[in-house]
Coordinates of C-alpha atoms in Angstrom, one line a residue:
M319 CA -36.6 15.9 91.0
S320 CA -33.3 14.7 89.5
E321 CA -32.5 14.6 85.8
R322 CA -32.4 10.8 85.9
E323 CA -35.9 10.5 87.5
R324 CA -37.3 13.0 85.0
L325 CA -35.9 11.0 82.1
R326 CA -37.2 7.8 83.6
S327 CA -40.8 9.2 83.9
K328 CA -40.6 10.6 80.4
S329 CA -39.5 7.2 78.9
R330 CA -42.2 5.5 80.9
R331 CA -44.8 7.9 79.5
L332 CA -43.4 7.4 75.9
R333 CA -43.5 3.6 76.3
S334 CA -47.2 3.7 77.4
E335 CA -48.0 6.0 74.4
M336 CA -46.1 3.6 72.0
R337 CA -48.1 0.7 73.4
K338 CA -51.3 2.6 72.4
L339 CA -50.0 3.9 69.1
G340 CA -48.1 0.7 68.0
P341 CA -51.2 -1.3 66.8
M342 CA -52.5 1.8 64.9
I343 CA -49.1 2.4 63.2
K344 CA -48.9 -1.3 62.2
G345 CA -52.5 -1.2 60.9
S346 CA -51.7 1.9 58.7
V347 CA -48.6 0.2 57.4
I348 CA -50.6 -2.9 56.5
F349 CA -53.2 -0.7 54.7
R350 CA -50.5 1.1 52.8
E351 CA -48.9 -2.1 51.4

């Protein structure tokens, strides 16, 4: 597995995690304000 492919799979995994975490982070920010 090349470095580029490894980075691509890692960024794809991060993006899917951000999609799940994004709404929760926005919700907590709204609660804080």
